[in-house]
mmCIF file of C-alpha atoms in Angstrom:
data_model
loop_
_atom_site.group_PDB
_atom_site.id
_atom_site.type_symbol
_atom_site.label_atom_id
_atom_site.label_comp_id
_atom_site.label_asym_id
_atom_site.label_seq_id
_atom_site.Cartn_x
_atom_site.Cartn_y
_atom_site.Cartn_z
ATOM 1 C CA UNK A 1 -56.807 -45.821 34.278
ATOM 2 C CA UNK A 2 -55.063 -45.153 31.073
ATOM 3 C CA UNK A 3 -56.321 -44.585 27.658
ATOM 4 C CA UNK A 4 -53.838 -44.050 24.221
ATOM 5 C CA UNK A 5 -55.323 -43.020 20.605
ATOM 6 C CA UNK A 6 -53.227 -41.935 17.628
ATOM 7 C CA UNK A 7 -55.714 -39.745 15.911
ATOM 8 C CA UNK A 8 -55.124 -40.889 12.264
ATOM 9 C CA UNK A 9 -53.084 -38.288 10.310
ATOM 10 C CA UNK A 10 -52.814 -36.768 14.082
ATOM 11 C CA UNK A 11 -50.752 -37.239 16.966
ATOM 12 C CA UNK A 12 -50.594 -39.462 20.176
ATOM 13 C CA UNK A 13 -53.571 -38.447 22.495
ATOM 14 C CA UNK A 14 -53.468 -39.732 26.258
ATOM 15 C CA UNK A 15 -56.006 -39.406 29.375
ATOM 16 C CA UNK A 16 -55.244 -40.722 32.585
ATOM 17 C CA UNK A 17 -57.698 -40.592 35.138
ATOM 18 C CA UNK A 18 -59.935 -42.526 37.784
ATOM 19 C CA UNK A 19 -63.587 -42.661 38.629
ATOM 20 C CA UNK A 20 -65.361 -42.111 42.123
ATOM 21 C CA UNK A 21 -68.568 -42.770 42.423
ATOM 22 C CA UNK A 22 -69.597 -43.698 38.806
ATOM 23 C CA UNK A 23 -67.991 -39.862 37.737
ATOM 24 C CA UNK A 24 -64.572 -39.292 35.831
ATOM 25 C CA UNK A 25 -62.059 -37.609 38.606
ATOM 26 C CA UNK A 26 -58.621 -36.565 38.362
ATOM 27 C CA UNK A 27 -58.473 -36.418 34.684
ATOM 28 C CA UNK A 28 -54.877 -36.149 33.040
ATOM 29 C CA UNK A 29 -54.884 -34.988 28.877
ATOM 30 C CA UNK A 30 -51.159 -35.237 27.803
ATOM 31 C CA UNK A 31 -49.746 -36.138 24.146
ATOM 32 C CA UNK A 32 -47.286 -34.788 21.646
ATOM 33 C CA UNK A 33 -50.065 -32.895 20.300
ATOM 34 C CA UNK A 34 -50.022 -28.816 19.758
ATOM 35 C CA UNK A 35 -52.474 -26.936 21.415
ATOM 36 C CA UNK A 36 -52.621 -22.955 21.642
ATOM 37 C CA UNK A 37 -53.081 -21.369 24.506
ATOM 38 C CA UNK A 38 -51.223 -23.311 26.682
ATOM 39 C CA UNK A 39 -54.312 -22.771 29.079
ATOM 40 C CA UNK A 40 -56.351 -24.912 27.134
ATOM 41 C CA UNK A 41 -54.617 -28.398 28.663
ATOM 42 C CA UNK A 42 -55.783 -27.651 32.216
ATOM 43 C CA UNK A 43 -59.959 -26.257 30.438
ATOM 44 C CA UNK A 44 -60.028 -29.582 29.029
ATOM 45 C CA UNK A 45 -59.141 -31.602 31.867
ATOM 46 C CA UNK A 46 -61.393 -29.533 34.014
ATOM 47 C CA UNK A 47 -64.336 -30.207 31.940
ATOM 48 C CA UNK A 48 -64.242 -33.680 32.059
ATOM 49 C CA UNK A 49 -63.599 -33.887 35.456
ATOM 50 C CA UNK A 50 -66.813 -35.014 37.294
ATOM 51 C CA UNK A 51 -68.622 -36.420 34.112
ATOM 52 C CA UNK A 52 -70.668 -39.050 34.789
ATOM 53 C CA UNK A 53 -68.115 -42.619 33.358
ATOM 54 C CA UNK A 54 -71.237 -43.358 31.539
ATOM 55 C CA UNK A 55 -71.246 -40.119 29.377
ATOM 56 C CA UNK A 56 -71.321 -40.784 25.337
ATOM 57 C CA UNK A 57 -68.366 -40.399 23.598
ATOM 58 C CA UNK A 58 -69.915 -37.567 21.278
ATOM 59 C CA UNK A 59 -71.073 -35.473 24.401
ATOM 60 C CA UNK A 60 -67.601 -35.966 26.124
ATOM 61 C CA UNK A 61 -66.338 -34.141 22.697
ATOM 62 C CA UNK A 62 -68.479 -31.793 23.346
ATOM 63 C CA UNK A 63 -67.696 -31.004 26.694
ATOM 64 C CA UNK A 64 -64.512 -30.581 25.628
ATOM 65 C CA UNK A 65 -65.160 -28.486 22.949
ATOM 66 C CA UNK A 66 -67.343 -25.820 24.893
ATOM 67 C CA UNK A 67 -64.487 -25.892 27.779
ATOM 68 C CA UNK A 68 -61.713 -24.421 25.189
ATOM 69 C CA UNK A 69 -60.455 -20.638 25.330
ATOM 70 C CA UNK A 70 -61.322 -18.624 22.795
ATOM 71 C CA UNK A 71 -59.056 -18.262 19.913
ATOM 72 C CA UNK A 72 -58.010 -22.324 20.591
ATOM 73 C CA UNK A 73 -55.994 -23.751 17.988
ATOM 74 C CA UNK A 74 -55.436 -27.303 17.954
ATOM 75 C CA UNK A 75 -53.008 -29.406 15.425
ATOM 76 C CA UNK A 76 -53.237 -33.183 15.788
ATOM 77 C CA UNK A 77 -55.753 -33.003 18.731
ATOM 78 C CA UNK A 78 -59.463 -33.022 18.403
ATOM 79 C CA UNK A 79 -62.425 -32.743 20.905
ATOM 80 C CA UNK A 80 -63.676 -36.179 19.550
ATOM 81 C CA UNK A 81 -60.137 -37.701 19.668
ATOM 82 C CA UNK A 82 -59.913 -36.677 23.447
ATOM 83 C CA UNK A 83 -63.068 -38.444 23.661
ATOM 84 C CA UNK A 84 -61.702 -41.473 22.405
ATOM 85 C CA UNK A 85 -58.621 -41.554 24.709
ATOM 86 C CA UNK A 86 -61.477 -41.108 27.567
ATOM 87 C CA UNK A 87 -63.575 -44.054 26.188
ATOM 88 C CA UNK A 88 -60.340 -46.341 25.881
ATOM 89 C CA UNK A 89 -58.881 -45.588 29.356
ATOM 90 C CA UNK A 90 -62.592 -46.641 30.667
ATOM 91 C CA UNK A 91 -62.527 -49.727 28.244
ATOM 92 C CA UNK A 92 -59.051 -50.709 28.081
ATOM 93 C CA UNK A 93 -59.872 -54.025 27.138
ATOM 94 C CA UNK A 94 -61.693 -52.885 24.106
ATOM 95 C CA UNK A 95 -58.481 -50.744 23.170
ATOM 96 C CA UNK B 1 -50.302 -8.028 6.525
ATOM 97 C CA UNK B 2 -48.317 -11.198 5.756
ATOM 98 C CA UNK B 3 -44.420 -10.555 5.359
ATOM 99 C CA UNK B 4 -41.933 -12.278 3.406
ATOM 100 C CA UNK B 5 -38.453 -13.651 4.091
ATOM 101 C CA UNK B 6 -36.389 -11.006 2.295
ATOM 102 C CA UNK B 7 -39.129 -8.423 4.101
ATOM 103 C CA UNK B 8 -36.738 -9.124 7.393
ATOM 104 C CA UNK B 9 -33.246 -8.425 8.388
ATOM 105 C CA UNK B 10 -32.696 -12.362 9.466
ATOM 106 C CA UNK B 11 -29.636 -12.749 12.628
ATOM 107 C CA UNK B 12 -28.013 -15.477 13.188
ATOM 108 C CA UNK B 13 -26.820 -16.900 16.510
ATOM 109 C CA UNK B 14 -24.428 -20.053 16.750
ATOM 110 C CA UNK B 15 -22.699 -19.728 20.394
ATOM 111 C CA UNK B 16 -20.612 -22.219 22.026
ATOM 112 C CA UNK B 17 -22.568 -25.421 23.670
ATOM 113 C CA UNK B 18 -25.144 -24.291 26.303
ATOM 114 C CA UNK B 19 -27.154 -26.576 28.652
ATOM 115 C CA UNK B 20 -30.327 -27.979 27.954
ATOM 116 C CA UNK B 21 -32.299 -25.809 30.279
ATOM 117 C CA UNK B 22 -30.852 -22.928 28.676
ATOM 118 C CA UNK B 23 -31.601 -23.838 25.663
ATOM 119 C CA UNK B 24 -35.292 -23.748 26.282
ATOM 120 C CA UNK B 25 -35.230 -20.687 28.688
ATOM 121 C CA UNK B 26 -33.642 -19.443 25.088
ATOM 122 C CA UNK B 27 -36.345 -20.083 23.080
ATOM 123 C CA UNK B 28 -38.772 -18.677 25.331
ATOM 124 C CA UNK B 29 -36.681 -15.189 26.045
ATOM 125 C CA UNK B 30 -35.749 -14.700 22.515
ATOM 126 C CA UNK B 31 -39.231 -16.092 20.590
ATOM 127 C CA UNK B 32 -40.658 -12.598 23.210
ATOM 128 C CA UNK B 33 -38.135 -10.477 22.304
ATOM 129 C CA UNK B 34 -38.683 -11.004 18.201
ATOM 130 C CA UNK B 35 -42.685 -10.913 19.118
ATOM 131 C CA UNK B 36 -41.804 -7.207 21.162
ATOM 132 C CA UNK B 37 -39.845 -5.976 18.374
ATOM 133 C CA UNK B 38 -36.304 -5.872 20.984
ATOM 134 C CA UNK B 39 -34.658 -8.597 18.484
ATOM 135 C CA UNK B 40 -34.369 -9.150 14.701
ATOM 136 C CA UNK B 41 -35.848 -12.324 13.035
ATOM 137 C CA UNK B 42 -33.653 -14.422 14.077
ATOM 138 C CA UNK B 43 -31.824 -18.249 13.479
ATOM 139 C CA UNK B 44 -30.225 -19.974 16.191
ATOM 140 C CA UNK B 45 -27.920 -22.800 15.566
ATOM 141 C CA UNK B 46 -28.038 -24.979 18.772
ATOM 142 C CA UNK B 47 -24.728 -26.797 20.609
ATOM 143 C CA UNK B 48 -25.402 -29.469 23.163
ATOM 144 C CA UNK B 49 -23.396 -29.164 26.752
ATOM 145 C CA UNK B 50 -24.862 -32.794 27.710
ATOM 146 C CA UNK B 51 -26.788 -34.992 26.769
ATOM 147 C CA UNK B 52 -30.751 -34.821 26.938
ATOM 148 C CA UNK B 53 -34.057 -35.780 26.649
ATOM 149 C CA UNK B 54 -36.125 -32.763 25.357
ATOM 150 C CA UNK B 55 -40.245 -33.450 25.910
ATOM 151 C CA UNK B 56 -42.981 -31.234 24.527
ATOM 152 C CA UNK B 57 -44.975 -28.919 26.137
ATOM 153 C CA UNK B 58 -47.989 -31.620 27.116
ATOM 154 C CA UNK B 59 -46.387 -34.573 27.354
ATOM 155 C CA UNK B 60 -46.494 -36.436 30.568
ATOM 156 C CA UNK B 61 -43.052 -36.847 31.894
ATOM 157 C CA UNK B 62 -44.081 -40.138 33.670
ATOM 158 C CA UNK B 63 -45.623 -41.967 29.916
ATOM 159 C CA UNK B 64 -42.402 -40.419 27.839
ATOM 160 C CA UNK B 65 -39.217 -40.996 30.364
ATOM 161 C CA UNK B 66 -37.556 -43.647 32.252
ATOM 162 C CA UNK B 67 -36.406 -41.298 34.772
ATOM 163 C CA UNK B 68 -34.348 -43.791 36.347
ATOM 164 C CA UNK B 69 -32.489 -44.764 33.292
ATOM 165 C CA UNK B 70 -31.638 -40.991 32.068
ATOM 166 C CA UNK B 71 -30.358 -40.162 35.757
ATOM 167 C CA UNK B 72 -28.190 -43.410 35.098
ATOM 168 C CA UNK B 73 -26.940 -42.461 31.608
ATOM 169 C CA UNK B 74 -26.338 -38.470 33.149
ATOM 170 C CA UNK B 75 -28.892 -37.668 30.850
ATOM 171 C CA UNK B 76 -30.801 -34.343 31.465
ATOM 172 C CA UNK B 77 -34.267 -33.814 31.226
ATOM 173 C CA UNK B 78 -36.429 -31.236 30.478
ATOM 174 C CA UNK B 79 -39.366 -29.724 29.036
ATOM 175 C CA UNK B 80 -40.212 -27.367 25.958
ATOM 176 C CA UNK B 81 -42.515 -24.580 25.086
ATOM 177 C CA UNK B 82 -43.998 -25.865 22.697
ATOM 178 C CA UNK B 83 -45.859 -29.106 21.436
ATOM 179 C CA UNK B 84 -44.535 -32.221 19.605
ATOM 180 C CA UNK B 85 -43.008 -35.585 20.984
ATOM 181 C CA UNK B 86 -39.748 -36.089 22.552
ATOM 182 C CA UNK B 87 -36.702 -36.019 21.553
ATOM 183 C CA UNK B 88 -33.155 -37.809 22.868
ATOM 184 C CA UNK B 89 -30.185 -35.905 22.375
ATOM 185 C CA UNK B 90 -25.904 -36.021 22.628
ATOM 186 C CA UNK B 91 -23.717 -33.757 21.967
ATOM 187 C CA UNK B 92 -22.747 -34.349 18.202
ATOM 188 C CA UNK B 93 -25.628 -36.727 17.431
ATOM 189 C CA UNK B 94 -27.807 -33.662 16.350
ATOM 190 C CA UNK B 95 -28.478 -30.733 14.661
ATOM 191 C CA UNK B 96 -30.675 -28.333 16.465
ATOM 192 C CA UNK B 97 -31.830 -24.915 15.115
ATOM 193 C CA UNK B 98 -34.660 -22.579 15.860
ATOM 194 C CA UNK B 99 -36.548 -19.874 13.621
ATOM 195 C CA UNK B 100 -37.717 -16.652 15.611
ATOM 196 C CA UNK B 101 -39.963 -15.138 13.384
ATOM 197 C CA UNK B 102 -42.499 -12.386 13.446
ATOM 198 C CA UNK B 103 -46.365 -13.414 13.094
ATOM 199 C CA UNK B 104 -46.546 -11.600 9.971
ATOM 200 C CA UNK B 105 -44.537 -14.463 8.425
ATOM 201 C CA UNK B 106 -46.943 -16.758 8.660
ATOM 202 C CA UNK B 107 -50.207 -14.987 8.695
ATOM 203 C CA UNK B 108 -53.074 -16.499 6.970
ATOM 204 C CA UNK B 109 -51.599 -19.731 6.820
ATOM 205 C CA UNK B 110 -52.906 -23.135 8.151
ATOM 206 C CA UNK B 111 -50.036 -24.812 10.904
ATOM 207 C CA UNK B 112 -49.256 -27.412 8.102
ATOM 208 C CA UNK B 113 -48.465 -24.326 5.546
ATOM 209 C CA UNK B 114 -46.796 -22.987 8.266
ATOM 210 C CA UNK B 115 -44.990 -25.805 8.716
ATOM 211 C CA UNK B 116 -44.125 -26.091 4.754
ATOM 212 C CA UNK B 117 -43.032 -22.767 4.942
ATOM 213 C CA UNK B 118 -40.612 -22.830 7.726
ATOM 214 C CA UNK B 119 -38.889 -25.987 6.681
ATOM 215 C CA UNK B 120 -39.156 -25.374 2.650
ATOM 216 C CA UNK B 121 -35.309 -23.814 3.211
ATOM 217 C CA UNK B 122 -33.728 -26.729 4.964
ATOM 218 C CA UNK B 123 -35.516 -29.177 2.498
ATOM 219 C CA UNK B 124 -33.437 -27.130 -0.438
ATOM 220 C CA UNK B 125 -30.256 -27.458 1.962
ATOM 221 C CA UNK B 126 -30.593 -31.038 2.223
ATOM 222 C CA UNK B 127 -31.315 -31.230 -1.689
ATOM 223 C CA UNK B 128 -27.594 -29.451 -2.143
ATOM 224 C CA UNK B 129 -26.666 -32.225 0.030
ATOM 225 C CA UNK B 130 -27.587 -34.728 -2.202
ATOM 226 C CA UNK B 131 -30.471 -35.980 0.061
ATOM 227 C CA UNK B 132 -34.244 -36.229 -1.455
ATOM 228 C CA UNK B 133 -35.816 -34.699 1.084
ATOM 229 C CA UNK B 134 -39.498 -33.617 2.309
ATOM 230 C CA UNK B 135 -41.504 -31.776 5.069
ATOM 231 C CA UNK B 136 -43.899 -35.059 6.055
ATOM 232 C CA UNK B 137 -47.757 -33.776 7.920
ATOM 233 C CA UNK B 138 -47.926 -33.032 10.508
ATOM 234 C CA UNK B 139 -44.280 -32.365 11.102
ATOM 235 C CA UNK B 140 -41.736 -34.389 10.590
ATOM 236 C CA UNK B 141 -39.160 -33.663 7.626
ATOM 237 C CA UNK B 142 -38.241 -37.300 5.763
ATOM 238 C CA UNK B 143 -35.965 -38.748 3.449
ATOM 239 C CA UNK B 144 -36.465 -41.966 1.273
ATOM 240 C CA UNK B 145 -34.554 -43.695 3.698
ATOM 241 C CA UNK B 146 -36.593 -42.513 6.755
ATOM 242 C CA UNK B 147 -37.512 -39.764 8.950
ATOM 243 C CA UNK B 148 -34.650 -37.133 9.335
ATOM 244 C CA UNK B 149 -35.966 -35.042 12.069
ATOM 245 C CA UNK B 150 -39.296 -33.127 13.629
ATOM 246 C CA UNK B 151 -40.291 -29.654 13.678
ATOM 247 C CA UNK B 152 -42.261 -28.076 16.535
ATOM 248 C CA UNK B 153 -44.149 -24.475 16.692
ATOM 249 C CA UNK B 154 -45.451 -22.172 18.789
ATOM 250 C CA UNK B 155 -47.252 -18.641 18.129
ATOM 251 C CA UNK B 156 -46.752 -16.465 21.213
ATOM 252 C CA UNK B 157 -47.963 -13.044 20.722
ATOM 253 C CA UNK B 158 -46.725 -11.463 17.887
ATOM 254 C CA UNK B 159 -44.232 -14.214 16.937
ATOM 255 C CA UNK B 160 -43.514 -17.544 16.121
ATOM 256 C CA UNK B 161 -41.367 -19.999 17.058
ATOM 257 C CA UNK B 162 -40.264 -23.243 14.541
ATOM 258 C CA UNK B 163 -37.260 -25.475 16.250
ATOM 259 C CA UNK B 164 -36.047 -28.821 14.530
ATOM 260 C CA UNK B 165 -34.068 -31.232 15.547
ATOM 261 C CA UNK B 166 -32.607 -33.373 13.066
ATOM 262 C CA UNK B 167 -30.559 -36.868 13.628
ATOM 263 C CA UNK B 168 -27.041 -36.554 12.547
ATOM 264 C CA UNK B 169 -25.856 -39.889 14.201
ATOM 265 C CA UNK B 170 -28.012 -41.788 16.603
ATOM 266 C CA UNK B 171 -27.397 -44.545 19.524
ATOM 267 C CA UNK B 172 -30.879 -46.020 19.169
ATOM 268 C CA UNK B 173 -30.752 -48.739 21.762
ATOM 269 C CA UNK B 174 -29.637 -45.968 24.266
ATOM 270 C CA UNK B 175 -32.435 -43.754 23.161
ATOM 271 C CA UNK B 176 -34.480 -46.790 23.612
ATOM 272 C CA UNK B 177 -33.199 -47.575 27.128
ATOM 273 C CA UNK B 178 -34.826 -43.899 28.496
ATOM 274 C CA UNK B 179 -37.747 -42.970 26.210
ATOM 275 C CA UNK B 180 -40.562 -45.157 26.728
ATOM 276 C CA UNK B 181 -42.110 -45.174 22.926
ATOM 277 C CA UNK B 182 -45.278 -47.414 23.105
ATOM 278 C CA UNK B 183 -46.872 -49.357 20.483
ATOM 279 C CA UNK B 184 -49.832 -46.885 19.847
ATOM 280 C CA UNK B 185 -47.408 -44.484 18.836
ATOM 281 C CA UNK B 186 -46.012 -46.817 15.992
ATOM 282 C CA UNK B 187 -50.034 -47.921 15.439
ATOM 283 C CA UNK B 188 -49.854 -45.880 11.432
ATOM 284 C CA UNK B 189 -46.499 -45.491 11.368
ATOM 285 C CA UNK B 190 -45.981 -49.308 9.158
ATOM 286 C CA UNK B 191 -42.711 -49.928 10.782
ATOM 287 C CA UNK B 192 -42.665 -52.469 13.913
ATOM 288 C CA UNK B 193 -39.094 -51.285 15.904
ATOM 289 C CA UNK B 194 -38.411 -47.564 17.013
ATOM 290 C CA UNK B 195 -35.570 -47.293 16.123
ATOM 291 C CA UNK B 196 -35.687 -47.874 12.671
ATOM 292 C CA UNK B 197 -37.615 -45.050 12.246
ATOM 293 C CA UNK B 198 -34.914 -42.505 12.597
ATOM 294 C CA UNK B 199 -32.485 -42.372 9.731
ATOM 295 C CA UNK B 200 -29.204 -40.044 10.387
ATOM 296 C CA UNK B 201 -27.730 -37.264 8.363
ATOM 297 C CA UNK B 202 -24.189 -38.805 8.660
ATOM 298 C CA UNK B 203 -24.862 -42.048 7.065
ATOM 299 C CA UNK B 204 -27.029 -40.064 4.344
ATOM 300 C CA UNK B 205 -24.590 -37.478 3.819
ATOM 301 C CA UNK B 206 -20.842 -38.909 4.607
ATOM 302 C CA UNK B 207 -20.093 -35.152 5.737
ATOM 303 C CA UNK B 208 -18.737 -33.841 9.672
ATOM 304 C CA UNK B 209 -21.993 -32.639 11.701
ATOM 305 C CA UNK B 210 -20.081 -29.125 11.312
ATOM 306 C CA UNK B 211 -19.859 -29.249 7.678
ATOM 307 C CA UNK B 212 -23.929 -29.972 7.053
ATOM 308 C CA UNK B 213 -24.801 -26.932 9.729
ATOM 309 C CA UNK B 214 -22.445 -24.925 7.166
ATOM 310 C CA UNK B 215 -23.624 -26.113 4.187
ATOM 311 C CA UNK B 216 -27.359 -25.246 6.170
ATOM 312 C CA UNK B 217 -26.410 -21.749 6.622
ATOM 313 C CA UNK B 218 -25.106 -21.225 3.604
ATOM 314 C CA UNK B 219 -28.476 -22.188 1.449
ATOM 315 C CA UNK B 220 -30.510 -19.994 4.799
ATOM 316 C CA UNK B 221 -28.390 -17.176 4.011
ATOM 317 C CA UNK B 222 -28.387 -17.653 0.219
ATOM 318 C CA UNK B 223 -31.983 -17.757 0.106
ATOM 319 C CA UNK B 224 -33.292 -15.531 3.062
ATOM 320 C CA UNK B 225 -30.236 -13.266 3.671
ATOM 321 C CA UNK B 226 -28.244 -13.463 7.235
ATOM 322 C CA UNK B 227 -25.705 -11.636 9.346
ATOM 323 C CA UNK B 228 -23.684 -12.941 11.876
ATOM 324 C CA UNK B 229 -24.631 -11.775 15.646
ATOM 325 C CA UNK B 230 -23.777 -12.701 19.117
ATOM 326 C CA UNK B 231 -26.083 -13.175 22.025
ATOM 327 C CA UNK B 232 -26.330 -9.597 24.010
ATOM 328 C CA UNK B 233 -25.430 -10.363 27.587
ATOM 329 C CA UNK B 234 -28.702 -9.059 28.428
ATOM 330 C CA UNK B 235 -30.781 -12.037 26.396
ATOM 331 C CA UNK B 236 -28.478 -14.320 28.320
ATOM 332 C CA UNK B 237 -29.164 -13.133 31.453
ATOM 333 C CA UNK B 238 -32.897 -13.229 30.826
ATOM 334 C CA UNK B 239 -32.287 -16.720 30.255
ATOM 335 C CA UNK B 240 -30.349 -17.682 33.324
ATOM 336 C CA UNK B 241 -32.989 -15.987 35.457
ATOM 337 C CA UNK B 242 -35.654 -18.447 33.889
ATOM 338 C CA UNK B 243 -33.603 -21.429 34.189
ATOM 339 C CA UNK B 244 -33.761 -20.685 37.700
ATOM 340 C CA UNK B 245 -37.591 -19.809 38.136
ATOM 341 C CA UNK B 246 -39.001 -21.970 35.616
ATOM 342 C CA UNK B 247 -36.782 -24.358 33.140
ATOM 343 C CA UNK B 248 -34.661 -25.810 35.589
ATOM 344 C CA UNK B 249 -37.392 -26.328 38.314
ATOM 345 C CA UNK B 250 -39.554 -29.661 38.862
ATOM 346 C CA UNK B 251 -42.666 -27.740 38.862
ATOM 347 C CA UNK B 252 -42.064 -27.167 35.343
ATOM 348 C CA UNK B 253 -41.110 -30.735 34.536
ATOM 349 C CA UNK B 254 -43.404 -32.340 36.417
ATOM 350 C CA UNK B 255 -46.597 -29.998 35.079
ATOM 351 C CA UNK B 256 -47.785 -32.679 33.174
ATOM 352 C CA UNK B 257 -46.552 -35.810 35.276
#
């Protein structure tokens, strides 16, 4: 499953991923975003990885926001953006 | 403590055309050497070998590239260090340059004042030019007539690195042909077709490619200071050896598939 969301005033955020047994699996964040440390692609697909598909949008952000590295910068990426891309590759007719 | 331009001794390097995984084996070996203190600030003037498609740092390579298509076209493809969207390049269709500054530079500053900063001297070049240019959020630089190119950074220890590429001349419907650019994308962007959104230097400025790089330099060196170097052999063989182990290799490519 696929999600896209341009983050007004941001950048092109994409998750890819499937779900066994009612939890997100093999979750993919990619996007012409800029995120610091580099590290912080794989902490963020990690922590969504095994969320139940029924998780809230707001706790998915912050999931994602507890999983980053200290020191994380982001520039056209946000936890609650992420979220979005999760909820629309779930949804994608609601896209 | 934050730095100024004049506050460094700025190089600059402008060798002859070098291929795309070299280039960004490049940026990587001589972003670490500036942020070790083994290289001078330094601006790099890019030349193409071949043609390319350049993707950033966490963009999959499966969403962004007809793979097919750019091995029909000979078109190389690789992957950046740092963030931003993709970019499709020939030989003589673009200008290219990368800024390897120290942290100090930019210290304090929010990424779009960073951004601001690092472009503010190729805005005045294009102004000489005669083009009413701007550094556009979050970071592309535009013209009335359209965007003229994007700017990508990356802070890596003590330094950081700003690269833009700029259109000089562009073959849209090839570009279109290998970059897959979906509608999301173009969801705030107000303008329906791709390709329009790119508007080149040469139909802005009338000028050879080689004569806007020098009139580039020029206003860099005017307003910054510059002296002419040449890559040590050493840089360049830091460069081979990770085109080898990482640039050139699929695991790199394919980390985000």
């Amino acid at each position: 499953m696929h999600g896209e969301y341009k983050m007004p005033g941001g950048k092109l955020v994409v998750v890819d991923l499937d779900v066994r047994g009612g939890r997100l699996a093999g979750v993919r964040l990619s996007g012409d975003f800029f995120l610091e440390p580099d590290e912080a692609l794989r902490a963020i697909d990690r922590a969504l990885d095994g969320l139940p598909a029924a998780t809230a949008a707001a706790a998915l952000a912050d999931a994602v926001r507890a999983a980053l590295p200290a020191g994380t910068a982001m520039y056209g990426i946000s936890p609650e953006a992420v979220a979005e891309a999760v909820r629309r590759a779930l949804q994608p007719e609601a896209a | 403590m934050r730095t100024h331009w004049r506050d460094h001794d700025w190089q600059l390097l402008h060798d002859a055309p070098q291929a795309p995984a070299l280039h960004m084996a490049l940026d990587e070996v001589l972003t670490d050497a500036v942020a070790t203190g083994r290289r001078p600030p330094t601006l790099r003037i890019w030349e193409w070998a071949g043609a390319a498609v350049v993707i950033g740092r966490f963009q999959s390579l499966r969403n962004e590239v007809d793979m097919a298509a750019a091995r029909q076209h000979g078109i190389e493809v690789v992957r950046r260090i740092s963030g931003g969207g993709a970019m499709f390049i020939e030989p003589g269709n673009t200008i290219t340059y990368s800024i390897y500054a120290p942290a100090s530079l930019v210290e304090g500053l929010s990424f779009q004042e960073s951004y601001a900063l690092m472009d503010a001297w190729v805005v005045e070049a294009l102004g000489e030019l005669g083009i009413r240019a701007w550094y556009q959020p979050l970071n592309d630089i535009a013209s009335d007539a359209g965007k003229i190119g994007g700017a990508a950074q990356t802070r890596r220890g003590g330094a950081v690195l700003h690269h833009v590429t700029m259109a000089y001349d562009i073959d849209a419907a090839k570009m279109l042909r290998v970059l897959r650019i979906g509608r999301e994308k173009l969801s705030d962007k107000g303008t329906a077709s791709a390709a329009k959104r790119v508007d080149p230097l040469r139909s802005q400025t009338g000028l050879p490619r080689e004569s806007v790089i020098a009139r580039m330099v020029d206003c860099f060196r005017h307003l910054h200071g510059l002296s002419r170097d040449t890559l040590p052999a050493g840089e360049l063989a830091r460069a081979q050896t990770r085109v080898r182990e990482k640039f050139g290799t699929a695991t790199w490519l394919e980390d985000v598939p």
